[in-house]
Short mmCIF file of C-alpha atoms (C1' of nucleotides) in Angstrom, two decimals:
data_model
loop_
_atom_site.label_atom_id
_atom_site.label_comp_id
_atom_site.label_asym_id
_atom_site.label_seq_id
_atom_site.Cartn_x
_atom_site.Cartn_y
_atom_site.Cartn_z
CA MET Y 252 -5.67 -28.93 -60.09
CA ALA Y 253 -2.26 -26.99 -61.13
CA GLY Y 254 -4.09 -23.96 -60.19
CA ASP Y 255 -1.51 -21.14 -60.19
CA ALA Y 256 -2.78 -20.46 -56.79
CA LYS Y 257 -1.44 -24.44 -55.78
CA LEU Y 258 1.38 -23.84 -57.53
CA ALA Y 259 2.64 -20.97 -55.97
CA VAL Y 260 2.10 -22.56 -52.38
CA VAL Y 261 4.06 -25.43 -53.69
CA GLU Y 262 6.99 -23.65 -54.48
CA ALA Y 263 6.78 -21.71 -51.47
CA VAL Y 264 6.71 -24.80 -49.09
CA ARG Y 265 9.47 -26.21 -51.19
CA THR Y 266 11.87 -23.32 -50.70
CA ALA Y 267 10.89 -23.55 -47.13
CA ILE Y 268 11.49 -26.99 -46.63
CA VAL Y 269 15.05 -26.82 -48.71
CA HIS Y 270 16.31 -23.83 -46.94
CA GLY Y 271 15.50 -25.45 -43.49
CA GLU Y 272 12.66 -23.56 -42.39
CA TYR Y 273 10.94 -26.13 -41.69
CA ALA Y 274 12.75 -28.99 -39.71
CA PRO Y 275 12.58 -32.70 -40.95
CA ARG Y 276 9.94 -34.68 -39.26
CA GLN Y 277 8.16 -31.06 -38.45
CA ARG Y 278 4.36 -31.35 -38.97
CA LEU Y 279 2.72 -29.38 -41.75
CA ILE Y 280 -0.61 -28.27 -40.10
CA GLU Y 281 -3.10 -27.69 -42.64
CA THR Y 282 -4.52 -24.76 -41.07
CA ASP Y 283 -1.10 -22.87 -39.84
CA LEU Y 284 -0.51 -23.11 -43.88
CA CYS Y 285 -3.48 -21.60 -44.69
CA GLU Y 286 -2.77 -18.77 -42.53
CA ARG Y 287 0.56 -18.55 -43.61
CA PHE Y 288 0.10 -18.02 -47.55
CA GLY Y 289 -3.30 -16.70 -47.17
CA THR Y 290 -5.14 -19.74 -49.10
CA SER Y 291 -7.61 -22.39 -48.43
CA ARG Y 292 -7.05 -25.85 -46.71
CA PHE Y 293 -7.99 -27.34 -50.12
CA ILE Y 294 -5.00 -25.63 -51.71
CA ALA Y 295 -2.52 -26.25 -48.73
CA ARG Y 296 -3.83 -30.28 -48.94
CA SER Y 297 -3.21 -29.99 -52.88
CA ALA Y 298 0.19 -28.90 -52.53
CA LEU Y 299 1.18 -30.95 -49.66
CA GLN Y 300 0.09 -33.99 -51.73
CA GLU Y 301 2.07 -32.77 -54.57
CA LEU Y 302 4.99 -32.19 -52.11
CA ALA Y 303 4.35 -35.40 -51.32
CA GLY Y 304 4.70 -36.74 -54.78
CA MET Y 305 8.10 -35.14 -55.02
CA GLY Y 306 9.51 -37.02 -51.89
CA LEU Y 307 9.60 -33.95 -49.97
CA VAL Y 308 7.00 -34.69 -47.33
CA GLU Y 309 5.08 -37.96 -46.36
CA PHE Y 310 1.91 -38.51 -45.13
CA GLU Y 311 0.53 -40.68 -42.08
CA ARG Y 312 -2.96 -41.83 -41.97
CA ASN Y 313 -4.80 -39.32 -39.79
CA LYS Y 314 -1.87 -38.03 -38.70
CA GLY Y 315 -1.20 -35.46 -41.61
CA ALA Y 316 1.98 -34.20 -43.35
CA ARG Y 317 5.09 -33.92 -41.95
CA VAL Y 318 8.54 -32.78 -43.80
CA ARG Y 319 9.99 -36.14 -44.50
CA ASP Y 320 13.50 -36.98 -42.65
CA ILE Y 321 15.72 -38.44 -45.37
CA PRO Y 322 18.26 -40.68 -43.18
CA LEU Y 323 22.09 -40.40 -44.12
CA THR Y 324 21.95 -43.81 -45.69
CA GLU Y 325 19.15 -42.79 -48.14
CA ALA Y 326 21.13 -39.52 -48.89
CA ILE Y 327 23.99 -41.68 -50.00
CA GLU Y 328 21.85 -43.64 -52.05
CA ILE Y 329 20.44 -40.79 -53.59
CA THR Y 330 23.94 -39.16 -54.52
CA GLU Y 331 24.74 -42.75 -56.17
CA VAL Y 332 21.60 -42.16 -58.55
CA ARG Y 333 23.17 -38.38 -58.74
CA MET Y 334 26.37 -39.53 -59.62
CA LEU Y 335 24.89 -41.77 -62.49
CA LEU Y 336 22.57 -38.49 -63.95
CA GLU Y 337 24.73 -35.90 -63.72
CA GLY Y 338 27.43 -38.04 -65.49
CA LEU Y 339 24.89 -38.80 -68.48
CA MET Y 340 24.04 -35.42 -68.21
CA ALA Y 341 27.52 -34.01 -68.50
CA ALA Y 342 28.72 -36.35 -71.48
CA ARG Y 343 25.56 -34.72 -73.36
CA ALA Y 344 26.50 -31.46 -72.82
CA ALA Y 345 30.11 -32.20 -74.15
CA GLU Y 346 28.20 -33.39 -77.16
CA ARG Y 347 26.32 -30.67 -77.94
CA VAL Y 348 27.70 -27.56 -76.27
CA THR Y 349 28.14 -24.77 -78.88
CA ARG Y 350 30.60 -22.23 -78.91
CA SER Y 351 28.63 -19.28 -77.06
CA GLU Y 352 27.84 -21.92 -74.57
CA ALA Y 353 31.64 -22.77 -73.86
CA ALA Y 354 32.25 -19.54 -73.32
CA ARG Y 355 29.71 -19.09 -70.98
CA LEU Y 356 30.85 -22.15 -68.85
CA ARG Y 357 34.57 -20.70 -69.04
CA GLY Y 358 33.35 -17.28 -67.56
CA ILE Y 359 31.38 -19.01 -64.98
CA VAL Y 360 34.31 -21.04 -63.84
CA THR Y 361 36.96 -18.26 -63.96
CA ASP Y 362 34.45 -16.19 -61.52
CA MET Y 363 34.35 -19.50 -59.46
CA ARG Y 364 38.12 -19.43 -58.92
CA THR Y 365 38.16 -15.68 -58.17
CA ALA Y 366 35.10 -16.45 -55.53
CA VAL Y 367 37.17 -19.23 -53.81
CA THR Y 368 40.34 -17.03 -53.67
CA ARG Y 369 38.38 -14.19 -51.92
CA SER Y 370 36.59 -17.05 -49.86
CA GLU Y 371 33.21 -15.98 -50.83
CA LEU Y 372 31.34 -18.95 -50.20
CA VAL Y 373 27.79 -17.12 -51.09
CA ARG Y 374 28.94 -15.93 -54.47
CA TYR Y 375 30.58 -19.57 -55.06
CA SER Y 376 27.24 -21.25 -54.30
CA GLU Y 377 25.35 -18.85 -56.84
CA LEU Y 378 28.07 -19.27 -59.24
CA ASN Y 379 28.13 -23.17 -58.80
CA GLY Y 380 24.31 -23.56 -58.97
CA ARG Y 381 24.29 -21.76 -62.19
CA LEU Y 382 27.30 -23.77 -63.69
CA HIS Y 383 25.28 -27.05 -62.95
CA ALA Y 384 21.92 -25.23 -64.63
CA ALA Y 385 24.30 -24.31 -67.39
CA VAL Y 386 25.46 -27.84 -67.90
CA ARG Y 387 21.89 -29.18 -67.59
CA ASP Y 388 20.44 -26.50 -70.33
CA ILE Y 389 22.89 -27.63 -72.59
CA ALA Y 390 22.41 -31.37 -72.05
CA LYS Y 391 18.86 -31.00 -72.88
CA HIS Y 392 17.68 -34.03 -71.20
CA THR Y 393 14.35 -33.00 -69.57
CA THR Y 394 13.85 -36.92 -67.90
CA SER Y 395 17.16 -36.51 -66.22
CA ASP Y 396 16.79 -33.22 -65.59
CA ARG Y 397 12.95 -33.82 -63.84
CA LEU Y 398 14.58 -36.51 -61.60
CA LEU Y 399 17.63 -34.64 -60.72
CA ARG Y 400 15.77 -31.79 -59.36
CA GLN Y 401 13.81 -33.99 -56.92
CA LEU Y 402 16.90 -35.73 -55.88
CA ARG Y 403 18.35 -32.75 -55.33
CA ASP Y 404 15.75 -31.23 -53.22
CA GLN Y 405 15.93 -34.46 -50.81
CA THR Y 406 20.04 -33.88 -50.12
CA VAL Y 407 20.23 -30.25 -49.77
CA ARG Y 408 20.00 -30.73 -46.05
CA HIS Y 409 22.74 -33.17 -45.72
CA GLN Y 410 25.05 -30.88 -48.06
CA PHE Y 411 24.53 -28.81 -45.26
CA SER Y 412 26.08 -31.11 -42.73
CA LEU Y 413 28.94 -31.88 -45.33
CA ALA Y 414 29.91 -28.50 -45.68
CA LEU Y 415 31.10 -28.18 -42.22
CA VAL Y 416 33.90 -30.81 -42.88
CA PRO Y 417 37.09 -28.81 -43.26
CA GLY Y 418 39.09 -29.12 -46.51
CA ARG Y 419 36.30 -29.93 -48.95
CA PRO Y 420 36.54 -26.39 -50.83
CA ALA Y 421 39.89 -27.36 -51.76
CA VAL Y 422 38.72 -30.42 -53.41
CA SER Y 423 35.59 -29.20 -55.05
CA LEU Y 424 36.63 -26.29 -56.99
CA PRO Y 425 39.18 -28.51 -59.08
CA GLN Y 426 36.79 -31.14 -59.73
CA HIS Y 427 34.46 -28.44 -61.16
CA GLU Y 428 37.31 -27.16 -63.09
CA ALA Y 429 37.98 -30.73 -64.63
CA ILE Y 430 34.42 -31.05 -65.43
CA VAL Y 431 33.99 -27.74 -67.38
CA ALA Y 432 37.35 -28.53 -69.35
CA ALA Y 433 35.97 -32.03 -70.41
CA VAL Y 434 32.92 -30.53 -71.55
CA VAL Y 435 34.05 -27.24 -73.63
CA ALA Y 436 36.87 -29.82 -74.95
CA ARG Y 437 33.58 -31.71 -76.44
CA ASP Y 438 34.80 -34.97 -74.85
CA PRO Y 439 31.93 -36.94 -73.33
CA ALA Y 440 33.56 -39.74 -71.82
CA ALA Y 441 36.11 -37.78 -69.81
CA ALA Y 442 33.21 -35.22 -68.68
CA GLU Y 443 30.96 -38.43 -67.42
CA GLN Y 444 34.10 -39.26 -65.70
CA ALA Y 445 34.82 -36.37 -63.97
CA MET Y 446 31.63 -35.51 -63.08
CA ARG Y 447 31.40 -39.02 -61.61
CA ARG Y 448 34.61 -38.49 -59.85
CA HIS Y 449 33.45 -35.23 -58.21
CA LEU Y 450 30.18 -36.99 -56.74
CA GLN Y 451 32.01 -40.03 -55.88
CA SER Y 452 34.07 -37.92 -53.67
CA VAL Y 453 30.78 -36.64 -52.15
CA ILE Y 454 29.63 -40.17 -51.46
CA GLU Y 455 32.41 -40.78 -49.62
CA ALA Y 456 32.17 -37.82 -47.62
CA LEU Y 457 28.93 -38.89 -46.55
CA GLN Y 458 29.86 -42.45 -45.63
CA SER Y 459 32.56 -40.76 -43.22
CA LEU Y 460 29.86 -38.67 -41.92
CA LEU Y 461 28.29 -41.58 -41.48
CA GLY Y 462 30.56 -43.66 -39.77
CA GLN Y 463 31.44 -40.84 -37.11
CA SER Y 464 27.53 -39.92 -36.58
CA ALA Y 465 25.58 -42.60 -35.67
CA PRO Y 466 27.50 -45.06 -33.49
CA ARG Y 467 23.84 -46.62 -32.00
CA GLY Y 468 20.52 -46.80 -33.04
CA GLN Y 469 18.37 -43.70 -34.59
CA ARG Y 470 18.49 -40.76 -32.41
CA ARG Y 471 15.36 -39.52 -33.00
CA GLN Y 472 15.01 -35.67 -33.07
CA PRO Y 473 12.66 -33.61 -30.83
CA ALA Y 474 10.37 -33.75 -33.97
CA GLN Y 475 8.13 -30.92 -33.99
CA GLY Y 476 8.84 -27.27 -33.77
CA ALA Y 477 11.55 -25.93 -35.96
CA ARG Y 478 14.49 -26.73 -33.99
CA ARG Y 479 16.94 -24.59 -35.48
CA THR Y 480 16.47 -22.03 -38.41
CA PRO Y 481 20.21 -21.85 -40.25
CA PRO Y 482 19.94 -18.78 -41.97
CA ALA Y 483 19.33 -19.31 -46.00
CA GLU Y 484 22.73 -18.03 -46.85
CA GLU Y 485 24.56 -20.33 -44.95
CA ILE Y 486 22.42 -23.48 -46.18
CA LEU Y 487 23.32 -21.72 -49.84
CA ALA Y 488 27.24 -21.95 -49.29
CA ALA Y 489 26.77 -25.31 -48.02
CA ALA Y 490 25.13 -26.26 -51.39
CA ALA Y 491 27.58 -24.57 -53.40
CA ILE Y 492 30.56 -26.54 -52.11
CA LEU Y 493 29.02 -29.97 -52.81
CA SER Y 494 26.67 -29.62 -55.77
CA MET C 215 -4.76 -38.42 -47.71
CA ALA C 216 -3.21 -42.11 -48.42
CA GLY C 217 -6.62 -43.07 -47.51
CA ASP C 218 -6.67 -46.64 -48.26
CA ALA C 219 -9.70 -45.79 -50.70
CA LYS C 220 -7.67 -43.23 -52.84
CA LEU C 221 -4.38 -45.86 -52.75
CA ALA C 222 -6.68 -48.36 -54.23
CA VAL C 223 -8.03 -46.12 -57.17
CA VAL C 224 -4.55 -44.84 -57.95
CA GLU C 225 -3.54 -48.69 -58.24
CA ALA C 226 -6.31 -49.28 -60.41
CA VAL C 227 -6.20 -46.21 -62.60
CA ARG C 228 -2.53 -47.04 -63.14
CA THR C 229 -2.57 -50.70 -64.03
CA ALA C 230 -5.41 -49.56 -66.28
CA ILE C 231 -3.08 -47.03 -68.14
CA VAL C 232 -0.16 -49.25 -68.36
CA HIS C 233 -2.40 -52.19 -69.69
CA GLY C 234 -3.73 -49.58 -72.41
CA GLU C 235 -7.04 -49.81 -71.45
CA TYR C 236 -6.97 -46.00 -71.38
CA ALA C 237 -5.20 -44.50 -74.46
CA PRO C 238 -2.71 -41.75 -74.38
CA ARG C 239 -4.05 -38.20 -74.54
CA GLN C 240 -7.69 -39.50 -73.51
CA ARG C 241 -9.20 -37.74 -71.09
CA LEU C 242 -9.96 -38.61 -67.60
CA ILE C 243 -13.35 -37.30 -66.72
CA GLU C 244 -13.57 -37.21 -62.77
CA THR C 245 -17.02 -38.22 -62.89
CA ASP C 246 -16.57 -41.25 -64.89
CA LEU C 247 -13.80 -42.41 -62.81
CA CYS C 248 -16.16 -41.55 -59.78
CA GLU C 249 -18.92 -44.22 -61.02
CA ARG C 250 -16.51 -46.88 -62.44
CA PHE C 251 -14.76 -47.14 -58.96
CA GLY C 252 -17.43 -46.45 -56.75
CA THR C 253 -15.69 -43.38 -55.13
CA SER C 254 -16.10 -40.02 -54.75
CA ARG C 255 -15.13 -36.90 -56.59
CA PHE C 256 -12.70 -35.89 -54.05
CA ILE C 257 -10.96 -39.37 -54.03
CA ALA C 258 -10.90 -39.29 -57.79
CA ARG C 259 -9.09 -36.07 -58.10
CA SER C 260 -6.69 -36.88 -55.51
CA ALA C 261 -6.33 -40.23 -57.44
CA LEU C 262 -5.24 -38.19 -60.49
CA GLN C 263 -3.02 -35.66 -58.97
CA GLU C 264 -0.73 -38.42 -57.86
CA LEU C 265 -0.92 -40.05 -60.82
CA ALA C 266 0.22 -36.79 -62.13
CA GLY C 267 3.22 -36.82 -59.70
CA MET C 268 4.13 -40.19 -61.20
CA GLY C 269 4.16 -38.64 -64.65
CA LEU C 270 1.70 -40.98 -65.91
CA VAL C 271 -1.73 -38.00 -66.25
CA GLU C 272 -1.29 -34.62 -66.90
CA PHE C 273 -3.48 -31.74 -65.99
CA GLU C 274 -4.33 -28.71 -67.92
CA ARG C 275 -6.01 -25.90 -66.25
CA ASN C 276 -9.65 -25.55 -66.69
CA LYS C 277 -9.29 -28.76 -68.99
CA GLY C 278 -8.99 -31.49 -66.39
CA ALA C 279 -6.40 -34.58 -66.64
CA ARG C 280 -5.75 -36.78 -69.39
CA VAL C 281 -3.44 -39.68 -69.87
CA ARG C 282 0.01 -38.36 -70.85
CA ASP C 283 1.26 -39.36 -74.43
CA ILE C 284 4.72 -39.99 -73.67
CA PRO C 285 6.55 -39.40 -77.10
CA LEU C 286 9.09 -41.37 -78.43
CA THR C 287 11.90 -39.42 -78.27
CA GLU C 288 11.17 -39.16 -74.51
CA ALA C 289 10.75 -43.01 -74.34
CA ILE C 290 14.30 -43.21 -75.36
CA GLU C 291 15.25 -40.62 -72.96
CA ILE C 292 13.65 -42.48 -70.20
CA THR C 293 15.32 -45.91 -71.59
CA GLU C 294 18.67 -44.30 -71.45
CA VAL C 295 18.09 -43.41 -67.32
CA ARG C 296 16.88 -46.79 -67.16
CA MET C 297 20.00 -47.99 -68.42
CA LEU C 298 22.02 -46.31 -65.54
CA LEU C 299 19.78 -47.23 -63.07
CA GLU C 300 19.48 -50.98 -64.07
CA GLY C 301 22.91 -51.04 -64.37
CA LEU C 302 23.49 -49.99 -60.92
CA MET C 303 20.67 -52.37 -59.50
CA ALA C 304 22.76 -55.42 -61.46
CA ALA C 305 25.91 -54.34 -59.72
CA ARG C 306 24.47 -54.13 -56.45
CA ALA C 307 22.85 -57.45 -56.95
CA ALA C 308 26.22 -58.89 -57.97
CA GLU C 309 27.90 -57.59 -54.97
CA ARG C 310 24.92 -58.98 -52.05
CA VAL C 311 23.55 -62.01 -53.66
CA THR C 312 23.26 -64.72 -51.33
CA ARG C 313 23.77 -68.39 -52.25
CA SER C 314 19.77 -68.82 -52.09
CA GLU C 315 18.74 -65.66 -54.34
CA ALA C 316 21.33 -67.21 -57.01
CA ALA C 317 19.51 -70.34 -57.24
CA ARG C 318 16.44 -68.25 -57.37
CA LEU C 319 17.98 -66.40 -60.50
CA ARG C 320 19.21 -69.49 -62.02
CA GLY C 321 16.00 -70.99 -61.71
CA ILE C 322 13.92 -68.42 -63.16
CA VAL C 323 16.39 -68.11 -66.23
CA THR C 324 15.97 -71.37 -67.02
CA ASP C 325 12.33 -71.48 -67.01
CA MET C 326 12.53 -68.33 -69.20
CA ARG C 327 14.92 -70.35 -71.92
CA THR C 328 11.99 -73.01 -72.05
CA ALA C 329 9.45 -70.73 -72.21
CA VAL C 330 11.23 -69.32 -75.33
CA THR C 331 11.73 -72.64 -76.99
CA ARG C 332 8.06 -73.23 -76.74
CA SER C 333 7.25 -69.92 -77.72
CA GLU C 334 5.13 -69.16 -74.49
CA LEU C 335 5.54 -65.22 -74.90
CA VAL C 336 3.12 -64.41 -71.91
CA ARG C 337 4.96 -67.24 -69.39
CA TYR C 338 8.24 -65.62 -70.67
CA SER C 339 6.94 -62.01 -69.68
CA GLU C 340 5.86 -63.02 -66.21
CA LEU C 341 8.94 -64.90 -65.70
CA ASN C 342 11.01 -61.63 -67.00
CA GLY C 343 8.83 -59.38 -64.59
CA ARG C 344 10.00 -61.73 -62.01
CA LEU C 345 13.63 -61.71 -62.62
CA HIS C 346 13.67 -58.37 -62.78
CA ALA C 347 12.07 -57.96 -59.56
CA ALA C 348 14.29 -60.33 -58.17
CA VAL C 349 17.18 -58.36 -59.02
CA ARG C 350 16.08 -55.37 -57.20
CA ASP C 351 14.95 -57.00 -54.29
CA ILE C 352 18.36 -58.48 -53.97
CA ALA C 353 19.80 -54.81 -54.50
CA LYS C 354 17.93 -53.57 -52.27
CA HIS C 355 18.28 -49.78 -53.50
CA THR C 356 15.20 -48.05 -52.58
CA THR C 357 16.03 -44.77 -54.39
CA SER C 358 16.77 -46.35 -57.84
CA ASP C 359 13.80 -48.68 -57.14
CA ARG C 360 11.08 -45.75 -56.75
CA LEU C 361 12.86 -44.09 -59.97
CA LEU C 362 12.64 -47.27 -61.96
CA ARG C 363 9.12 -47.98 -61.11
CA GLN C 364 7.80 -44.51 -62.24
CA LEU C 365 10.24 -44.69 -65.52
CA ARG C 366 8.86 -48.53 -66.09
CA ASP C 367 5.08 -47.24 -66.35
CA GLN C 368 5.68 -44.66 -68.56
CA THR C 369 7.55 -46.80 -71.31
CA VAL C 370 5.48 -49.92 -71.51
CA ARG C 371 3.34 -48.69 -74.09
CA HIS C 372 6.29 -48.23 -76.58
CA GLN C 373 7.52 -51.61 -75.74
CA PHE C 374 4.57 -52.81 -76.99
CA SER C 375 5.03 -51.17 -80.22
CA LEU C 376 8.85 -52.50 -79.87
CA ALA C 377 7.69 -56.10 -79.36
CA LEU C 378 6.42 -55.83 -82.86
CA VAL C 379 9.81 -55.62 -84.50
CA PRO C 380 10.58 -59.25 -85.76
CA GLY C 381 13.94 -61.15 -83.95
CA ARG C 382 13.88 -59.31 -80.65
CA PRO C 383 13.00 -62.31 -78.63
CA ALA C 384 16.14 -63.91 -80.17
CA VAL C 385 18.73 -61.24 -79.08
CA SER C 386 16.75 -60.86 -75.46
CA LEU C 387 16.93 -64.08 -73.87
CA PRO C 388 20.87 -64.08 -74.10
CA GLN C 389 20.84 -60.81 -72.74
CA HIS C 390 19.26 -61.69 -69.82
CA GLU C 391 21.55 -64.88 -69.69
CA ALA C 392 24.40 -62.77 -69.55
CA ILE C 393 22.72 -60.59 -66.83
CA VAL C 394 22.07 -63.36 -64.44
CA ALA C 395 25.44 -65.21 -65.31
CA ALA C 396 27.20 -62.15 -64.36
CA VAL C 397 25.05 -61.54 -60.94
CA VAL C 398 25.56 -65.16 -59.63
CA ALA C 399 29.30 -65.08 -60.42
CA ARG C 400 29.09 -61.65 -58.27
CA ASP C 401 30.72 -59.93 -60.73
CA PRO C 402 29.44 -56.36 -60.50
CA ALA C 403 31.24 -54.89 -63.23
CA ALA C 404 29.98 -57.52 -65.61
CA ALA C 405 26.31 -57.25 -64.33
CA GLU C 406 26.43 -53.54 -64.89
CA GLN C 407 27.96 -54.20 -68.39
CA ALA C 408 25.91 -56.46 -69.36
CA MET C 409 22.68 -55.06 -68.04
CA ARG C 410 23.70 -51.69 -70.01
CA ARG C 411 24.21 -53.95 -73.26
CA HIS C 412 20.72 -55.05 -73.03
CA LEU C 413 19.04 -51.60 -72.43
CA GLN C 414 21.40 -50.24 -75.21
CA SER C 415 19.87 -52.59 -77.41
CA VAL C 416 16.59 -51.47 -76.57
CA ILE C 417 17.43 -48.22 -76.98
CA GLU C 418 18.89 -48.73 -80.62
CA ALA C 419 15.33 -50.50 -81.51
CA LEU C 420 13.17 -47.58 -80.31
CA GLN C 421 15.81 -45.18 -82.45
CA SER C 422 15.08 -47.41 -85.53
CA LEU C 423 11.63 -47.24 -84.78
CA LEU C 424 11.97 -43.50 -84.44
CA GLY C 425 13.41 -43.34 -87.84
CA GLN C 426 11.20 -45.12 -89.62
CA SER C 427 7.60 -43.92 -88.03
CA ALA C 428 7.71 -40.37 -87.65
CA PRO C 429 8.64 -38.86 -91.48
CA ARG C 430 7.10 -35.77 -90.72
CA GLY C 431 5.54 -33.75 -87.86
CA GLN C 432 3.69 -34.85 -85.15
CA ARG C 433 0.91 -37.02 -86.34
CA ARG C 434 -1.78 -36.33 -83.33
CA GLN C 435 -4.06 -39.21 -82.43
CA PRO C 436 -7.85 -38.93 -82.39
CA ALA C 437 -7.42 -37.71 -78.82
CA GLN C 438 -10.45 -39.25 -77.09
CA GLY C 439 -12.23 -42.46 -76.84
CA ALA C 440 -9.95 -45.53 -76.33
CA ARG C 441 -9.42 -45.62 -79.84
CA ARG C 442 -7.97 -49.39 -79.58
CA THR C 443 -7.80 -51.56 -76.23
CA PRO C 444 -5.15 -54.34 -76.76
CA PRO C 445 -5.48 -57.28 -74.66
CA ALA C 446 -3.51 -57.21 -71.66
CA GLU C 447 -2.06 -60.39 -72.52
CA GLU C 448 -0.70 -59.09 -75.87
CA ILE C 449 1.12 -56.03 -73.77
CA LEU C 450 2.34 -58.47 -71.33
CA ALA C 451 4.21 -60.33 -74.10
CA ALA C 452 5.28 -56.90 -75.01
CA ALA C 453 6.55 -55.98 -72.14
CA ALA C 454 8.42 -59.53 -71.63
CA ILE C 455 10.56 -59.18 -74.49
CA LEU C 456 12.02 -55.91 -74.08
CA SER C 457 12.23 -55.12 -70.01
"C1'" DG M 40 2.36 -39.07 -5.91
"C1'" DC M 41 1.09 -42.12 -10.05
"C1'" DT M 42 -1.78 -44.57 -13.28
"C1'" DA M 43 -5.68 -45.49 -15.75
"C1'" DG M 44 -9.68 -44.01 -18.21
"C1'" DC M 45 -12.54 -40.74 -19.65
"C1'" DA M 46 -13.87 -36.17 -22.00
"C1'" DT M 47 -12.14 -32.30 -24.96
"C1'" DT M 48 -9.99 -30.47 -28.28
"C1'" DT M 49 -7.21 -30.46 -32.18
"C1'" DT M 50 -6.65 -32.33 -36.95
"C1'" DC M 51 -7.66 -34.83 -40.30
"C1'" DG M 52 -10.78 -37.16 -44.12
"C1'" DT M 53 -14.32 -36.80 -46.61
"C1'" DT M 54 -19.16 -35.39 -48.71
"C1'" DA M 55 -21.95 -32.09 -50.94
"C1'" DG M 56 -22.57 -28.31 -53.61
"C1'" DC M 57 -21.44 -23.76 -56.08
"C1'" DA M 58 -19.05 -20.65 -59.19
"C1'" DA M 59 -16.09 -20.25 -62.96
"C1'" DT M 60 -14.60 -21.53 -67.32
"C1'" DA M 61 -14.00 -24.09 -71.51
"C1'" DC M 62 -16.33 -26.95 -75.56
"C1'" DC M 63 -19.89 -27.63 -79.05
"C1'" DA M 64 -24.19 -26.57 -81.76
"C1'" DC M 65 -26.86 -23.35 -83.59
"C1'" DG M 66 -28.39 -19.53 -85.81
"C1'" DG M 67 -27.40 -14.59 -88.45
"C1'" DC M 68 -24.44 -11.95 -91.29
"C1'" DA M 69 -21.23 -10.87 -95.17
"C1'" DT X 184 -21.64 -20.91 -98.97
"C1'" DG X 185 -18.62 -19.75 -95.13
"C1'" DC X 186 -17.51 -17.50 -90.86
"C1'" DC X 187 -18.14 -15.00 -86.46
"C1'" DG X 188 -20.94 -14.30 -82.51
"C1'" DT X 189 -23.97 -16.62 -79.07
"C1'" DG X 190 -25.96 -19.61 -75.88
"C1'" DG X 191 -26.50 -24.08 -73.69
"C1'" DT X 192 -24.07 -27.72 -71.56
"C1'" DA X 193 -20.48 -30.18 -69.42
"C1'" DT X 194 -16.58 -30.40 -66.67
"C1'" DT X 195 -13.57 -28.48 -63.68
"C1'" DG X 196 -11.65 -25.29 -59.68
"C1'" DC X 197 -12.68 -24.34 -55.22
"C1'" DT X 198 -15.01 -23.10 -51.03
"C1'" DA X 199 -17.57 -24.48 -46.86
"C1'" DA X 200 -19.26 -27.71 -43.63
"C1'" DC X 201 -20.07 -32.39 -41.41
"C1'" DG X 202 -18.13 -36.71 -39.46
"C1'" DA X 203 -14.24 -39.37 -37.44
"C1'" DA X 204 -9.84 -40.27 -35.76
"C1'" DA X 205 -6.46 -39.39 -32.80
"C1'" DA X 206 -3.44 -36.42 -29.49
"C1'" DT X 207 -3.82 -33.91 -25.15
"C1'" DG X 208 -5.66 -32.62 -20.56
"C1'" DC X 209 -7.98 -33.65 -16.94
"C1'" DT X 210 -9.94 -36.23 -13.04
"C1'" DA X 211 -10.58 -40.22 -10.21
"C1'" DG X 212 -8.92 -44.07 -8.03
"C1'" DC X 213 -5.22 -46.58 -6.01
#
DNA sequence: GCTAGCATTTTCGTTAGCAATACCACGGCA
DNA sequence: TGCCGTGGTATTGCTAACGAAAATGCTAGC
């Protein structure tokens, strides 16, 4: 497997799902994928299987693949795990950070500040992603890295919902600043704690969302057809605030 | 996919790898698997892909699948993550444990004690697995559960090596006792800390193993043919002491 | 007008087979 | 004698096609 063709399809479908082009529980018909990505059914199938392994799609016997719907409760669980792993990453980064890496982190965070003052959410998003990637690079913990990637992919959608609650940017930026400060100060314990506090606040936000949005039993979505395609830009801005 | 046929093959190959019937870096020829498990090549192929997703086998372009060799350094990383996740599980279990579940835990731990005094390692192994499974059941954290299963599968082999260092059973049992005590006392913080201490000692044991076993560059294994098939019993005993 | 049952159609699960590629042994040449 | 090129073999990567299951739509009966 792992033919480059398959890998390309996996990546394409992955970003499509993460960016919301495919809605949760939407069926992923193999032949559709074939014509969209110009490959054979076998490739599409393999790609879907790999995505299933990543937890992004699910199979049902004789009914094919659909985009996995991650319920809010599971998103909370995932964020709890993320809190632990990202905390570990932050601590590691604090232990190993070099001078040049520290400078890089500081540069990113000052850019974030200006982006926030100018209300440039997309720019902030990009910087945020770059910051976290930098922390992961510094930590060099491949196991956590791999797991975190999976977990992040699964929760992007809910981060989008969360971005709509007002006032979150105001709390997000100082938390990020605290994380970077601890890392560049080479204080592992403080870095871990800062990262945990950050994600703890995300968990609490998700829990409040849970309380208000699901008063009674599972309200099922239409389940087929992209019910809405939020622009990627919007999604990115959402991810910025919370990750 | 997820045809029951494929699932059976996945499970069979998984246990074969975990029990050491397939050595690390041993090639997994598709046709061999076909005749061994009496399925078609397509099924074998799908199963291998799923196992690759679980991190147990790896693919190389045009060279097929082999059992992934988890280097000791990666095993340490994995155990670090396990420490966090199992700690979370323990805390959760302490929050949610019911009377009957607590009784069950206590029963298992007393059985463990007697098994140790009688030097019944296999029995201890079985009880140990049951204990951890019980904790996971009580915690009801499906995300951590899923991740932990993957991580455990990947490290069983190294736990085998570790079981050979003398004196470990003496430290393992009291640690388990402490964990159970904290859980039944409904003290989440203590349960988490006890579990972490336990896995921290495993990490330290692994690190000492690292220091003594790899004086110079990667010493590569013969790489094909099961170079040795340790009896499953031995493996289970090893897993007992450390997990 | 509505429901139950049947036929059709879509889509998936599986098998068989072909083409491409890497590994291995052998022989020629320096 | 040692090294490089070459051919054969084994194994994978992939395509095409077939059979089976489920969803859908239609017709007939109530």
